[in-house]
Amino acid sequence: IGAVYTQRTEACGINAEYGYSPAAKTGRETGICPVRRELYSQCFDELIRQVTISCAERGLLLLRVRDEIRMTIAAYQTLYESSVAFGMRKALQAEQGKTDMQKKIEELEEEKKDLERQVNELKSKMRCYREEEAERRVVEEKKHAEEIQFLKRTNQQLKLS
């Protein structure tokens, strides 16, 4: 750490260097990027150094601000990792639930097929029973008609005799 105050043009040169450095281009576009974080940390440390040279109290205040920012970023990092883990757990649960639902759907489709088969069998039996009942009724009616004819003939013969 030098005690020499940096000129504005040097600070602009540092800004341009960090903005166009190959390390900055390899960093992540979103989220907490460790490469960008390190570059900005170095810039902030340089700012703190320069401010401390001109005013020690302001420099100490900026050191506190830097430490608070680092703790906040660490908390955000933990929160981010926790939320990613939560999202993954929920995605896995959803996938498991989807698999379970697929099995349930297959079981219900099998049950539906069985019930449809039973319905068709029962309809077929009912058709057979109706046909048998119709035939039985025809036979009964014919038998009843013959019996009535027999009784009428018998009645007429008795009247004639």
XYZ file of N, CA, C and O in Angstrom, residues 14-151:
552
model
N -7.732 2.269 -14.763
C -8.014 1.016 -14.034
C -9.424 0.527 -14.366
O -9.648 -0.666 -14.601
N -10.395 1.450 -14.405
C -11.775 1.100 -14.741
C -11.837 0.473 -16.136
O -12.489 -0.548 -16.347
N -11.155 1.080 -17.073
C -11.151 0.540 -18.436
C -10.479 -0.822 -18.473
O -10.930 -1.735 -19.159
N -9.412 -0.966 -17.702
C -8.695 -2.249 -17.663
C -9.592 -3.352 -17.116
O -9.654 -4.447 -17.667
N -10.325 -3.072 -16.037
C -11.203 -4.089 -15.457
C -12.400 -4.353 -16.364
O -12.885 -5.466 -16.468
N -12.890 -3.325 -16.999
C -14.064 -3.482 -17.852
C -13.802 -4.321 -19.075
O -14.680 -5.004 -19.577
N -12.563 -4.285 -19.572
C -12.267 -5.004 -20.804
C -11.274 -6.136 -20.610
O -10.743 -6.674 -21.568
N -11.017 -6.513 -19.396
C -10.039 -7.574 -19.161
C -10.609 -8.931 -19.554
O -11.823 -9.146 -19.480
N -9.764 -9.856 -19.956
C -10.250 -11.203 -20.310
C -10.917 -11.891 -19.115
O -11.862 -12.652 -19.284
N -10.433 -11.592 -17.888
C -11.031 -12.220 -16.705
C -12.482 -11.776 -16.535
O -13.340 -12.561 -16.136
N -12.784 -10.519 -16.839
C -14.154 -10.015 -16.706
C -15.071 -10.667 -17.727
O -16.260 -10.856 -17.472
N -14.542 -11.014 -18.879
C -15.360 -11.628 -19.921
C -15.666 -13.090 -19.633
O -16.624 -13.627 -20.161
N -14.856 -13.733 -18.807
C -15.110 -15.142 -18.494
C -16.094 -15.298 -17.344
O -16.514 -16.399 -17.049
N -16.443 -14.208 -16.687
C -17.364 -14.277 -15.552
C -18.789 -14.567 -15.991
O -19.140 -14.480 -17.165
N -19.615 -14.879 -15.029
C -21.021 -15.160 -15.300
C -21.758 -13.862 -15.621
O -21.440 -12.818 -15.087
N -22.773 -13.985 -16.472
C -23.573 -12.818 -16.834
C -24.512 -12.429 -15.697
O -24.772 -11.257 -15.476
N -25.067 -13.420 -14.994
C -26.033 -13.140 -13.926
C -25.587 -13.826 -12.648
O -24.719 -14.687 -12.653
N -26.230 -13.453 -11.554
C -25.920 -14.086 -10.275
C -24.632 -13.548 -9.680
O -24.081 -12.542 -10.113
N -24.162 -14.217 -8.662
C -22.922 -13.814 -7.998
C -21.758 -14.451 -8.735
O -21.559 -15.658 -8.678
N -20.996 -13.608 -9.420
C -19.864 -14.099 -10.211
C -18.589 -13.904 -9.404
O -18.251 -12.775 -9.034
N -17.865 -14.970 -9.117
C -16.645 -14.824 -8.312
C -15.572 -13.990 -8.996
O -14.824 -13.278 -8.332
N -15.499 -14.032 -10.322
C -14.481 -13.261 -11.041
C -14.781 -11.771 -10.911
O -13.912 -10.974 -10.526
N -16.041 -11.374 -11.248
C -16.415 -9.968 -11.117
C -16.331 -9.508 -9.664
O -15.916 -8.383 -9.384
N -16.718 -10.374 -8.757
C -16.674 -10.028 -7.336
C -15.232 -9.699 -6.907
O -15.000 -8.721 -6.196
N -14.285 -10.497 -7.363
C -12.878 -10.261 -7.015
C -12.378 -8.960 -7.639
O -11.673 -8.182 -6.990
N -12.763 -8.714 -8.885
C -12.339 -7.471 -9.539
C -12.897 -6.245 -8.816
O -12.160 -5.277 -8.544
N -14.179 -6.286 -8.494
C -14.781 -5.151 -7.783
C -14.212 -5.022 -6.373
O -14.071 -3.915 -5.856
N -13.887 -6.133 -5.768
C -13.274 -6.088 -4.436
C -11.922 -5.384 -4.500
O -11.598 -4.557 -3.639
N -11.146 -5.685 -5.532
C -9.847 -5.015 -5.694
C -10.028 -3.516 -5.933
O -9.294 -2.693 -5.365
N -11.032 -3.165 -6.750
C -11.303 -1.745 -6.995
C -11.716 -1.048 -5.708
O -11.251 0.068 -5.416
N -12.598 -1.690 -4.947
C -13.065 -1.081 -3.702
C -11.919 -0.953 -2.698
O -11.810 0.059 -1.998
N -11.042 -1.951 -2.656
C -9.873 -1.866 -1.773
C -8.978 -0.691 -2.179
O -8.447 0.027 -1.326
N -8.850 -0.487 -3.470
C -8.052 0.650 -3.941
C -8.714 1.972 -3.559
O -8.044 2.911 -3.129
N -10.032 2.025 -3.683
C -10.762 3.228 -3.257
C -10.567 3.484 -1.770
O -10.339 4.626 -1.355
N -10.665 2.421 -0.992
C -10.472 2.561 0.461
C -9.061 3.072 0.743
O -8.870 3.963 1.583
N -8.084 2.544 0.031
C -6.691 2.984 0.230
C -6.552 4.463 -0.067
O -5.988 5.228 0.717
N -7.146 4.886 -1.176
C -7.021 6.288 -1.562
C -7.741 7.206 -0.579
O -7.228 8.271 -0.215
N -8.935 6.802 -0.130
C -9.688 7.626 0.817
C -8.979 7.662 2.156
O -8.928 8.709 2.824
N -8.389 6.550 2.560
C -7.676 6.491 3.842
C -6.472 7.433 3.836
O -6.150 8.025 4.862
N -5.838 7.572 2.694
C -4.693 8.486 2.586
C -5.130 9.912 2.896
O -4.475 10.636 3.636
N -6.287 10.313 2.331
C -6.733 11.686 2.532
C -7.443 11.874 3.871
O -7.304 12.923 4.501
N -8.212 10.856 4.346
C -8.950 10.992 5.620
C -9.061 9.608 6.258
O -9.805 8.750 5.760
N -8.369 9.384 7.352
C -8.324 8.072 8.008
C -9.693 7.638 8.505
O -10.048 6.459 8.412
N -10.496 8.569 9.039
C -11.818 8.215 9.569
C -12.734 7.691 8.465
O -13.444 6.701 8.645
N -12.701 8.383 7.327
C -13.512 7.915 6.203
C -13.016 6.554 5.715
O -13.814 5.700 5.325
N -11.747 6.359 5.734
C -11.177 5.080 5.333
C -11.643 3.953 6.227
O -12.013 2.870 5.757
N -11.661 4.195 7.564
C -12.155 3.175 8.502
C -13.642 2.910 8.286
O -14.101 1.761 8.353
N -14.396 3.974 8.022
C -15.824 3.794 7.746
C -16.029 2.953 6.490
O -16.873 2.051 6.463
N -15.246 3.204 5.457
C -15.342 2.399 4.233
C -14.921 0.951 4.475
O -15.479 0.037 3.865
N -13.948 0.728 5.367
C -13.579 -0.647 5.727
C -14.755 -1.374 6.360
O -15.026 -2.544 6.046
N -15.472 -0.668 7.234
C -16.669 -1.275 7.856
C -17.727 -1.571 6.806
O -18.381 -2.621 6.824
N -17.905 -0.622 5.898
C -18.884 -0.831 4.814
C -18.490 -2.048 3.985
O -19.330 -2.890 3.647
N -17.198 -2.160 3.648
C -16.723 -3.305 2.870
C -16.995 -4.624 3.599
O -17.484 -5.584 3.009
N -16.701 -4.658 4.906
C -16.930 -5.882 5.682
C -18.426 -6.214 5.739
O -18.812 -7.383 5.627
N -19.253 -5.191 5.892
C -20.709 -5.412 5.924
C -21.205 -5.937 4.572
O -22.036 -6.845 4.515
N -20.676 -5.393 3.507
C -21.061 -5.864 2.164
C -20.648 -7.318 1.978
O -21.404 -8.125 1.433
N -19.459 -7.667 2.434
C -19.002 -9.059 2.303
C -19.907 -10.005 3.090
O -20.235 -11.097 2.611
N -20.316 -9.589 4.296
C -21.226 -10.439 5.088
C -22.591 -10.554 4.404
O -23.185 -11.636 4.364
N -23.052 -9.449 3.822
C -24.341 -9.472 3.119
C -24.267 -10.388 1.900
O -25.178 -11.193 1.653
N -23.182 -10.288 1.166
C -23.023 -11.151 -0.017
C -22.939 -12.612 0.404
O -23.512 -13.490 -0.251
N -22.256 -12.890 1.510
C -22.179 -14.276 2.001
C -23.569 -14.775 2.381
O -23.925 -15.936 2.096
N -24.374 -13.898 3.005
C -25.744 -14.300 3.354
C -26.571 -14.563 2.099
O -27.318 -15.550 2.024
N -26.424 -13.676 1.089
C -27.138 -13.887 -0.169
C -26.680 -15.170 -0.860
O -27.493 -15.897 -1.437
N -25.406 -15.450 -0.775
C -24.862 -16.680 -1.380
C -25.502 -17.904 -0.717
O -25.937 -18.834 -1.397
N -25.559 -17.884 0.614
C -26.170 -18.993 1.343
C -27.645 -19.131 0.983
O -28.149 -20.239 0.752
N -28.332 -17.992 0.921
C -29.752 -18.002 0.567
C -29.956 -18.533 -0.849
O -30.865 -19.338 -1.092
N -29.100 -18.122 -1.764
C -29.181 -18.585 -3.146
C -28.986 -20.097 -3.225
O -29.749 -20.811 -3.866
N -27.940 -20.592 -2.558
C -27.667 -22.035 -2.577
C -28.817 -22.808 -1.943
O -29.200 -23.881 -2.429
N -29.363 -22.262 -0.866
C -30.493 -22.915 -0.206
C -31.707 -22.957 -1.128
O -32.399 -23.969 -1.212
N -31.957 -21.860 -1.830
C -33.115 -21.826 -2.728
C -32.920 -22.759 -3.916
O -33.876 -23.389 -4.383
N -31.699 -22.863 -4.406
C -31.430 -23.799 -5.510
C -31.658 -25.237 -5.043
O -32.280 -26.041 -5.743
N -31.174 -25.548 -3.834
C -31.380 -26.899 -3.291
C -32.873 -27.171 -3.098
O -33.366 -28.260 -3.420
N -33.601 -26.163 -2.605
C -35.046 -26.316 -2.422
C -35.727 -26.559 -3.765
O -36.595 -27.436 -3.883
N -35.332 -25.780 -4.774
C -35.908 -25.965 -6.112
C -35.636 -27.346 -6.670
O -36.506 -27.965 -7.280
N -34.434 -27.836 -6.447
C -34.099 -29.179 -6.930
C -34.935 -30.238 -6.209
O -35.419 -31.187 -6.840
N -35.080 -30.078 -4.885
C -35.903 -31.038 -4.138
C -37.338 -31.040 -4.645
O -37.937 -32.103 -4.840
N -37.869 -29.840 -4.873
C -39.242 -29.745 -5.365
C -39.367 -30.351 -6.760
O -40.358 -31.006 -7.080
N -38.367 -30.131 -7.596
C -38.400 -30.712 -8.944
C -38.361 -32.236 -8.874
O -39.087 -32.922 -9.605
N -37.522 -32.772 -7.989
C -37.458 -34.227 -7.831
C -38.769 -34.777 -7.290
O -39.249 -35.834 -7.732
N -39.364 -34.059 -6.331
C -40.655 -34.498 -5.793
C -41.723 -34.470 -6.874
O -42.557 -35.375 -6.957
N -41.695 -33.433 -7.689
C -42.668 -33.341 -8.779
C -42.470 -34.481 -9.769
O -43.441 -35.071 -10.249
N -41.226 -34.803 -10.069
C -40.937 -35.908 -10.987
C -41.414 -37.228 -10.397
O -42.005 -38.053 -11.091
N -41.153 -37.410 -9.094
C -41.616 -38.635 -8.426
C -43.142 -38.685 -8.425
O -43.737 -39.732 -8.676
N -43.757 -37.533 -8.150
C -45.217 -37.469 -8.173
C -45.764 -37.769 -9.550
O -46.804 -38.416 -9.696
N -45.053 -37.307 -10.574
C -45.475 -37.574 -11.948
C -45.416 -39.069 -12.232
O -46.329 -39.631 -12.832
N -44.348 -39.718 -11.788
C -44.202 -41.164 -11.980
C -45.320 -41.910 -11.254
O -45.926 -42.831 -11.819
N -45.589 -41.499 -10.017
C -46.663 -42.134 -9.255
C -48.009 -41.944 -9.951
O -48.829 -42.875 -10.009
N -48.237 -40.752 -10.469
C -49.499 -40.479 -11.171
C -49.613 -41.315 -12.440
O -50.698 -41.784 -12.770
N -48.502 -41.502 -13.145
C -48.520 -42.334 -14.348
C -48.919 -43.773 -13.994
O -49.724 -44.391 -14.688
N -48.344 -44.285 -12.895
C -48.700 -45.642 -12.450
C -50.174 -45.708 -12.086
O -50.870 -46.662 -12.444
N -50.655 -44.692 -11.378
C -52.066 -44.657 -10.968
C -52.961 -44.604 -12.196
O -53.991 -45.292 -12.248
N -52.569 -43.820 -13.196
C -53.358 -43.732 -14.432
C -53.417 -45.087 -15.124
O -54.482 -45.520 -15.575
N -52.282 -45.770 -15.192
C -52.260 -47.092 -15.826
C -53.154 -48.074 -15.075
O -53.889 -48.850 -15.694
N -53.089 -48.049 -13.742
C -53.936 -48.943 -12.941
C -55.410 -48.638 -13.174
O -56.226 -49.557 -13.336
N -55.761 -47.356 -13.202
C -57.155 -46.977 -13.406
C -57.630 -47.339 -14.816
O -58.790 -47.735 -14.989
N -56.743 -47.219 -15.804
C -57.128 -47.617 -17.162
C -57.373 -49.121 -17.234
O -58.304 -49.568 -17.908
N -56.538 -49.906 -16.538
C -56.751 -51.358 -16.486
C -58.087 -51.673 -15.809
O -58.848 -52.520 -16.281
N -58.341 -50.991 -14.711
C -59.604 -51.205 -13.993
C -60.783 -50.830 -14.884
O -61.809 -51.524 -14.907
N -60.645 -49.736 -15.643
C -61.702 -49.306 -16.566
C -61.961 -50.380 -17.615
O -63.118 -50.704 -17.918
N -60.875 -50.948 -18.174
C -61.032 -51.999 -19.181
C -61.754 -53.209 -18.593
O -62.629 -53.793 -19.230
N -61.380 -53.584 -17.360
C -62.039 -54.715 -16.701
C -63.526 -54.428 -16.500
O -64.383 -55.293 -16.750
N -63.835 -53.218 -16.045
C -65.237 -52.865 -15.815
C -66.021 -52.821 -17.131
O -67.179 -53.259 -17.176
N -65.410 -52.321 -18.188
C -66.081 -52.310 -19.491
C -66.337 -53.741 -19.969
O -67.392 -54.025 -20.540
N -65.357 -54.622 -19.738
C -65.538 -56.029 -20.114
C -66.700 -56.635 -19.322
O -67.550 -57.341 -19.881
N -66.766 -56.339 -18.035
C -67.856 -56.848 -17.199
C -69.197 -56.308 -17.683
O -70.194 -57.048 -17.733
N -69.242 -55.021 -18.042
C -70.487 -54.423 -18.552
C -70.922 -55.144 -19.817
O -72.107 -55.483 -19.986
N -69.969 -55.392 -20.725
C -70.310 -56.087 -21.973
C -70.801 -57.505 -21.698
O -71.753 -57.969 -22.338
N -70.163 -58.187 -20.753
C -70.611 -59.539 -20.401
C -72.023 -59.500 -19.824
O -72.879 -60.324 -20.190
N -72.278 -58.550 -18.949
C -73.611 -58.449 -18.345
C -74.671 -58.078 -19.382
O -75.797 -58.591 -19.346
N -74.328 -57.208 -20.321
C -75.276 -56.864 -21.391
C -75.586 -58.092 -22.237
O -76.736 -58.322 -22.618
N -74.536 -58.873 -22.513
C -74.731 -60.090 -23.304
C -75.634 -61.076 -22.562
O -76.554 -61.657 -23.155
N -75.385 -61.243 -21.261
C -76.237 -62.146 -20.455
C -77.667 -61.638 -20.426
O -78.614 -62.426 -20.545
N -77.834 -60.325 -20.275
C -79.175 -59.761 -20.221
C -79.898 -59.989 -21.553
O -81.090 -60.332 -21.570
N -79.183 -59.836 -22.666
C -79.776 -60.088 -23.970
C -80.228 -61.548 -24.078
O -81.336 -61.838 -24.535
N -79.355 -62.452 -23.608
C -79.701 -63.882 -23.648
C -80.923 -64.166 -22.778
O -81.836 -64.904 -23.188
N -80.946 -63.582 -21.580
C -82.087 -63.795 -20.680
C -83.368 -63.245 -21.291
O -84.431 -63.869 -21.200
N -83.301 -62.102 -21.933
C -84.493 -61.533 -22.571
C -84.984 -62.437 -23.703
O -86.198 -62.658 -23.856
N -84.023 -62.937 -24.508
C -84.413 -63.836 -25.600
C -85.047 -65.113 -25.049
O -86.073 -65.580 -25.554
N -84.438 -65.689 -24.012
C -84.977 -66.905 -23.399
C -86.357 -66.634 -22.815
O -87.277 -67.456 -22.961
N -86.503 -65.472 -22.149
C -87.803 -65.115 -21.550
C -88.845 -64.913 -22.632
O -90.005 -65.342 -22.492
N -88.458 -64.287 -23.738
C -89.400 -64.082 -24.848
C -89.820 -65.431 -25.428
O -91.012 -65.659 -25.705
N -88.861 -66.335 -25.617
C -89.192 -67.671 -26.128
C -90.094 -68.412 -25.156
O -91.072 -69.055 -25.558
N -89.789 -68.320 -23.852
C -90.600 -68.987 -22.841
C -92.018 -68.423 -22.838
O -92.999 -69.164 -22.760
N -92.136 -67.095 -22.989
C -93.455 -66.461 -23.010
C -94.253 -66.920 -24.220
O -95.451 -67.205 -24.129
N -93.561 -67.015 -25.379
C -94.237 -67.473 -26.596
C -94.731 -68.901 -26.389
O -95.881 -69.240 -26.730
N -93.878 -69.742 -25.809
C -94.264 -71.134 -25.555
C -95.436 -71.177 -24.571
O -96.404 -71.931 -24.768
N -95.366 -70.374 -23.511
C -96.440 -70.341 -22.513
C -97.744 -69.860 -23.134
O -98.808 -70.421 -22.873
N -97.654 -68.806 -23.946
C -98.855 -68.273 -24.595
C -99.453 -69.306 -25.550
O -100.683 -69.478 -25.628
N -98.576 -69.990 -26.274
C -99.047 -71.023 -27.206
C -99.709 -72.164 -26.429
O -100.782 -72.633 -26.793
N -99.081 -72.546 -25.326
C -99.606 -73.616 -24.490
C -100.953 -73.200 -23.898
O -101.920 -73.978 -23.881
N -101.003 -71.933 -23.453
C -102.241 -71.405 -22.868
C -103.338 -71.351 -23.931
O -104.497 -71.723 -23.670
N -102.975 -70.921 -25.137
C -103.950 -70.858 -26.231
C -104.440 -72.263 -26.572
O -105.649 -72.471 -26.817
N -103.554 -73.241 -26.608
C -103.960 -74.618 -26.898
C -104.884 -75.145 -25.808
O -105.867 -75.843 -26.093
N -104.555 -74.786 -24.564
C -105.381 -75.238 -23.450
C -106.778 -74.634 -23.539
O -107.790 -75.318 -23.317
N -106.829 -73.341 -23.912
C -108.132 -72.685 -24.067
C -108.897 -73.345 -25.205
O -110.120 -73.614 -25.089
N -108.228 -73.639 -26.299
C -108.872 -74.312 -27.423
C -109.402 -75.682 -26.994
O -110.519 -76.069 -27.345
N -108.595 -76.392 -26.236
C -108.992 -77.713 -25.767
C -110.241 -77.621 -24.875
O -111.187 -78.388 -25.015
N -110.205 -76.644 -23.986
C -111.345 -76.466 -23.085
C -112.594 -76.053 -23.854
O -113.711 -76.489 -23.546
